[in-house]
Amino acid sequence: KKRFSGVWSWGCSRVEISGFGHLWCTMGGSYSKPREISSVYFPKFQSELPDLTGKVVAITGCTTGTGFIAAETCAKLGAEVLMLNRPSSRADNALKSITDKVPDAKVIPIPCDLGDFSSVKAAAKEIHTKYKEKGLDVLVNNAGIMATPDIASVDGFGLEMQTNHLSHFLLTKELFPLLEIAAEKRGESRIVNHSSEARKMPNTPLNGSHLEKNGGNLGGDESSFISTLTLSSPVWERYHQTKLANCVFTFALHDKLCARGSKVKALVAHPGLAATNLQVTSASTGGMNPGMAKALMYFAQSAEDGTMGLLQCAVGTDAESGQLRGPKGFTGLAVSLPPEPLLTDPIAKETLWKLSCEAIGSDWQL
C-alpha cells in the first residue's frame, strides 16, 4: 500500500495515510483539553536535577504545559521564579497551584503580554528594578502559540511571529544586562529558547517577510486535511517560520556570545509532541481540526516528558551554549541533537538579527 512519509518523517514510525485519515475523520467532536498521558521519564529526570537555591529564573508562558512544569520544577528546586504571563485567571491559578504545592516557593508574577512590545518593555523594566543587584540566572523564552489566524499584533507584525520570536528577542535584549550580572556573580547564566519539530517542517528557509510588518498578509487561513498533515498550508508555514526563528536566533546569539567571551549561554529546546494546551488552542481557533488533534495525540508524550529538554537547557549540569536539546522524534528522552542546516545558515542568522532589531526599533550590538 502507498505510505505517506511527510510529517511522520520527524522521527516516529510511518503511518498509512488511509488509516490515519479514517482515524481523523471518525473521531470528530471537539478537543477541549490535553489528552492525559502518563510520564515515562520525568520522575527520574526531575530527581537528578541540581539544587537551584539562590538562582533567579524567569519563564514566559507558564500558566499551563511545559512552561508551568518548568516553573513548578524550578520552584521545587529552590529557585526564585518569575512567571511572565498575560494577566488572567489562568495566570492567577497557575501561581496558586505552585504555592499550594510548594508552600515555601519564591514565585513572583510579572505581567507580560508578548503580543504588545510596550507590555514586554514594562515587564523588563519591572524585573530590572527588582533584580538590578542580584541579576538574572536563567531566561526561559517558552511562550508560544500555534497555527493561529493570520492577524496582526498591535504593533503590526504577524501575531504568531511577534509572540513566539520578536517579543522574546526584545525581552532578551532588555534583560541581557541582568544576565551578565548573574554570570559574573555566579559563573554563568542562560538564555533558553523553545522551538518545535516544526522548525524543520516544511523544509523552507527563513523568510524575512514574516519578520516585517505584514501581519494579516501572510498567506491567510485556508487549509485542508492533506495540507495540515504535510504542514504545507500558510497556517503551518507561519508557525514553521516562528519555530525556525527561535533556533536561528539561538545560534546567532551563541555566535555573538562566543565572540565576546561571554559567560552567558544560549540554548534551544524542543518538546517533541507533548500533550499540552497548544493543540487545544489550535483546535479552538481553526488551525487544526479537532479530530486531527485527537488522532495526533495518540503519538504524543506527556507534558512532563516534553519539558525535559527545556529543563536540561535551563538548569542541567551538562548543558553547553549552542546546543539543541529534545527527543530524537516525537517522544523519548531529551538529548543533545545536531542542528539542521536551516538553523545555522549564516545568511539566515544575519537576516534574522537585522530584521528583528528593525522590528523592535532598537539596534542590539553584542
mmCIF file of N, CA and C in Angstrom, residues 255-304:
data_model
loop_
_atom_site.group_PDB
_atom_site.id
_atom_site.type_symbol
_atom_site.label_atom_id
_atom_site.label_comp_id
_atom_site.label_asym_id
_atom_site.label_seq_id
_atom_site.Cartn_x
_atom_site.Cartn_y
_atom_site.Cartn_z
ATOM 1 N N ASP A 255 26.809 32.619 18.559
ATOM 2 C CA ASP A 255 27.992 33.114 17.851
ATOM 3 C C ASP A 255 28.490 34.423 18.449
ATOM 4 N N LYS A 256 27.564 35.330 18.722
ATOM 5 C CA LYS A 256 27.933 36.644 19.247
ATOM 6 C C LYS A 256 28.465 36.548 20.682
ATOM 7 N N LEU A 257 27.881 35.673 21.480
ATOM 8 C CA LEU A 257 28.346 35.497 22.853
ATOM 9 C C LEU A 257 29.745 34.891 22.884
ATOM 10 N N CYS A 258 29.991 33.927 22.014
ATOM 11 C CA CYS A 258 31.323 33.319 21.946
ATOM 12 C C CYS A 258 32.362 34.341 21.510
ATOM 13 N N ALA A 259 32.000 35.191 20.552
ATOM 14 C CA ALA A 259 32.936 36.178 20.027
ATOM 15 C C ALA A 259 33.379 37.174 21.098
ATOM 16 N N ARG A 260 32.518 37.448 22.056
ATOM 17 C CA ARG A 260 32.878 38.392 23.115
ATOM 18 C C ARG A 260 33.350 37.685 24.386
ATOM 19 N N GLY A 261 33.456 36.350 24.343
ATOM 20 C CA GLY A 261 33.919 35.616 25.510
ATOM 21 C C GLY A 261 32.968 35.682 26.679
ATOM 22 N N SER A 262 31.685 35.759 26.394
ATOM 23 C CA SER A 262 30.670 35.915 27.432
ATOM 24 C C SER A 262 30.463 34.627 28.213
ATOM 25 N N LYS A 263 30.074 34.772 29.462
ATOM 26 C CA LYS A 263 29.718 33.639 30.310
ATOM 27 C C LYS A 263 28.222 33.324 30.221
ATOM 28 N N VAL A 264 27.521 34.058 29.372
ATOM 29 C CA VAL A 264 26.103 33.798 29.145
ATOM 30 C C VAL A 264 25.976 32.739 28.056
ATOM 31 N N LYS A 265 25.151 31.720 28.309
ATOM 32 C CA LYS A 265 24.947 30.634 27.351
ATOM 33 C C LYS A 265 23.615 30.818 26.615
ATOM 34 N N ALA A 266 23.587 30.401 25.359
ATOM 35 C CA ALA A 266 22.359 30.413 24.567
ATOM 36 C C ALA A 266 22.049 28.998 24.107
ATOM 37 N N LEU A 267 20.871 28.512 24.437
ATOM 38 C CA LEU A 267 20.470 27.145 24.084
ATOM 39 C C LEU A 267 19.036 27.142 23.572
ATOM 40 N N VAL A 268 18.662 26.066 22.893
ATOM 41 C CA VAL A 268 17.301 25.929 22.396
ATOM 42 C C VAL A 268 16.826 24.501 22.616
ATOM 43 N N ALA A 269 15.561 24.360 22.957
ATOM 44 C CA ALA A 269 14.964 23.049 23.220
ATOM 45 C C ALA A 269 13.764 22.834 22.311
ATOM 46 N N HIS A 270 13.360 21.579 22.196
ATOM 47 C CA HIS A 270 12.075 21.273 21.572
ATOM 48 C C HIS A 270 11.421 20.155 22.378
ATOM 49 N N PRO A 271 10.081 20.142 22.460
ATOM 50 C CA PRO A 271 9.382 19.186 23.336
ATOM 51 C C PRO A 271 8.963 17.890 22.674
ATOM 52 N N GLY A 272 9.289 17.708 21.385
ATOM 53 C CA GLY A 272 8.705 16.591 20.672
ATOM 54 C C GLY A 272 7.223 16.869 20.472
ATOM 55 N N LEU A 273 6.422 15.849 20.556
ATOM 56 C CA LEU A 273 4.968 16.020 20.514
ATOM 57 C C LEU A 273 4.448 15.792 21.927
ATOM 58 N N ALA A 274 4.170 16.874 22.633
ATOM 59 C CA ALA A 274 3.725 16.795 24.024
ATOM 60 C C ALA A 274 2.266 17.207 24.125
ATOM 61 N N ALA A 275 1.528 16.526 24.962
ATOM 62 C CA ALA A 275 0.096 16.787 25.130
ATOM 63 C C ALA A 275 -0.099 17.995 26.038
ATOM 64 N N THR A 276 -0.237 19.171 25.439
ATOM 65 C CA THR A 276 -0.431 20.410 26.185
ATOM 66 C C THR A 276 -1.616 21.174 25.603
ATOM 67 N N ASN A 277 -1.836 22.365 26.121
ATOM 68 C CA ASN A 277 -2.923 23.200 25.610
ATOM 69 C C ASN A 277 -2.617 23.810 24.246
ATOM 70 N N LEU A 278 -1.406 23.627 23.746
ATOM 71 C CA LEU A 278 -1.056 24.171 22.440
ATOM 72 C C LEU A 278 -1.995 23.632 21.365
ATOM 73 N N GLN A 279 -2.221 22.317 21.394
ATOM 74 C CA GLN A 279 -3.110 21.716 20.404
ATOM 75 C C GLN A 279 -4.574 22.085 20.666
ATOM 76 N N VAL A 280 -4.932 22.233 21.933
ATOM 77 C CA VAL A 280 -6.293 22.621 22.285
ATOM 78 C C VAL A 280 -6.619 23.984 21.697
ATOM 79 N N THR A 281 -5.694 24.926 21.869
ATOM 80 C CA THR A 281 -5.908 26.276 21.350
ATOM 81 C C THR A 281 -5.982 26.267 19.830
ATOM 82 N N SER A 282 -5.087 25.505 19.181
ATOM 83 C CA SER A 282 -5.104 25.433 17.717
ATOM 84 C C SER A 282 -6.427 24.865 17.217
ATOM 85 N N ALA A 283 -6.941 23.867 17.906
ATOM 86 C CA ALA A 283 -8.224 23.280 17.515
ATOM 87 C C ALA A 283 -9.367 24.275 17.696
ATOM 88 N N SER A 284 -9.285 25.089 18.739
ATOM 89 C CA SER A 284 -10.363 26.039 19.019
ATOM 90 C C SER A 284 -10.361 27.230 18.066
ATOM 91 N N THR A 285 -9.172 27.569 17.519
ATOM 92 C CA THR A 285 -9.078 28.721 16.615
ATOM 93 C C THR A 285 -9.160 28.338 15.147
ATOM 94 N N GLY A 286 -9.256 27.035 14.857
ATOM 95 C CA GLY A 286 -9.420 26.583 13.491
ATOM 96 C C GLY A 286 -8.141 26.189 12.789
ATOM 97 N N GLY A 287 -6.999 26.315 13.457
ATOM 98 C CA GLY A 287 -5.738 25.953 12.826
ATOM 99 C C GLY A 287 -5.553 24.462 12.677
ATOM 100 N N MET A 288 -6.226 23.696 13.526
ATOM 101 C CA MET A 288 -6.134 22.240 13.477
ATOM 102 C C MET A 288 -7.519 21.663 13.700
ATOM 103 N N ASN A 289 -7.947 20.768 12.826
ATOM 104 C CA ASN A 289 -9.229 20.107 13.002
ATOM 105 C C ASN A 289 -9.227 19.354 14.333
ATOM 106 N N PRO A 290 -10.291 19.458 15.143
ATOM 107 C CA PRO A 290 -10.321 18.773 16.435
ATOM 108 C C PRO A 290 -10.067 17.271 16.334
ATOM 109 N N GLY A 291 -10.620 16.631 15.291
ATOM 110 C CA GLY A 291 -10.378 15.214 15.103
ATOM 111 C C GLY A 291 -8.921 14.925 14.795
ATOM 112 N N MET A 292 -8.304 15.825 14.040
ATOM 113 C CA MET A 292 -6.875 15.696 13.736
ATOM 114 C C MET A 292 -6.063 15.802 15.017
ATOM 115 N N ALA A 293 -6.427 16.767 15.871
ATOM 116 C CA ALA A 293 -5.713 16.939 17.141
ATOM 117 C C ALA A 293 -5.838 15.687 17.995
ATOM 118 N N LYS A 294 -7.038 15.142 18.070
ATOM 119 C CA LYS A 294 -7.248 13.917 18.857
ATOM 120 C C LYS A 294 -6.385 12.774 18.343
ATOM 121 N N ALA A 295 -6.387 12.595 17.031
ATOM 122 C CA ALA A 295 -5.629 11.497 16.435
ATOM 123 C C ALA A 295 -4.132 11.691 16.657
ATOM 124 N N LEU A 296 -3.668 12.914 16.487
ATOM 125 C CA LEU A 296 -2.245 13.207 16.633
ATOM 126 C C LEU A 296 -1.758 12.902 18.042
ATOM 127 N N MET A 297 -2.616 13.146 19.016
ATOM 128 C CA MET A 297 -2.205 12.945 20.407
ATOM 129 C C MET A 297 -1.981 11.484 20.786
ATOM 130 N N TYR A 298 -2.412 10.557 19.914
ATOM 131 C CA TYR A 298 -2.117 9.150 20.168
ATOM 132 C C TYR A 298 -0.640 8.832 19.948
ATOM 133 N N PHE A 299 0.080 9.791 19.366
ATOM 134 C CA PHE A 299 1.517 9.624 19.144
ATOM 135 C C PHE A 299 2.325 10.515 20.086
ATOM 136 N N ALA A 300 1.653 11.122 21.071
ATOM 137 C CA ALA A 300 2.292 12.123 21.925
ATOM 138 C C ALA A 300 2.860 11.517 23.200
ATOM 139 N N GLN A 301 3.669 12.329 23.882
ATOM 140 C CA GLN A 301 4.135 12.001 25.228
ATOM 141 C C GLN A 301 3.538 13.015 26.202
ATOM 142 N N SER A 302 3.731 12.789 27.483
ATOM 143 C CA SER A 302 3.165 13.685 28.484
ATOM 144 C C SER A 302 3.835 15.052 28.417
ATOM 145 N N ALA A 303 3.143 16.049 28.958
ATOM 146 C CA ALA A 303 3.720 17.395 29.024
ATOM 147 C C ALA A 303 4.991 17.384 29.866
ATOM 148 N N GLU A 304 5.008 16.584 30.931
ATOM 149 C CA GLU A 304 6.212 16.491 31.765
ATOM 150 C C GLU A 304 7.398 15.951 30.965
#
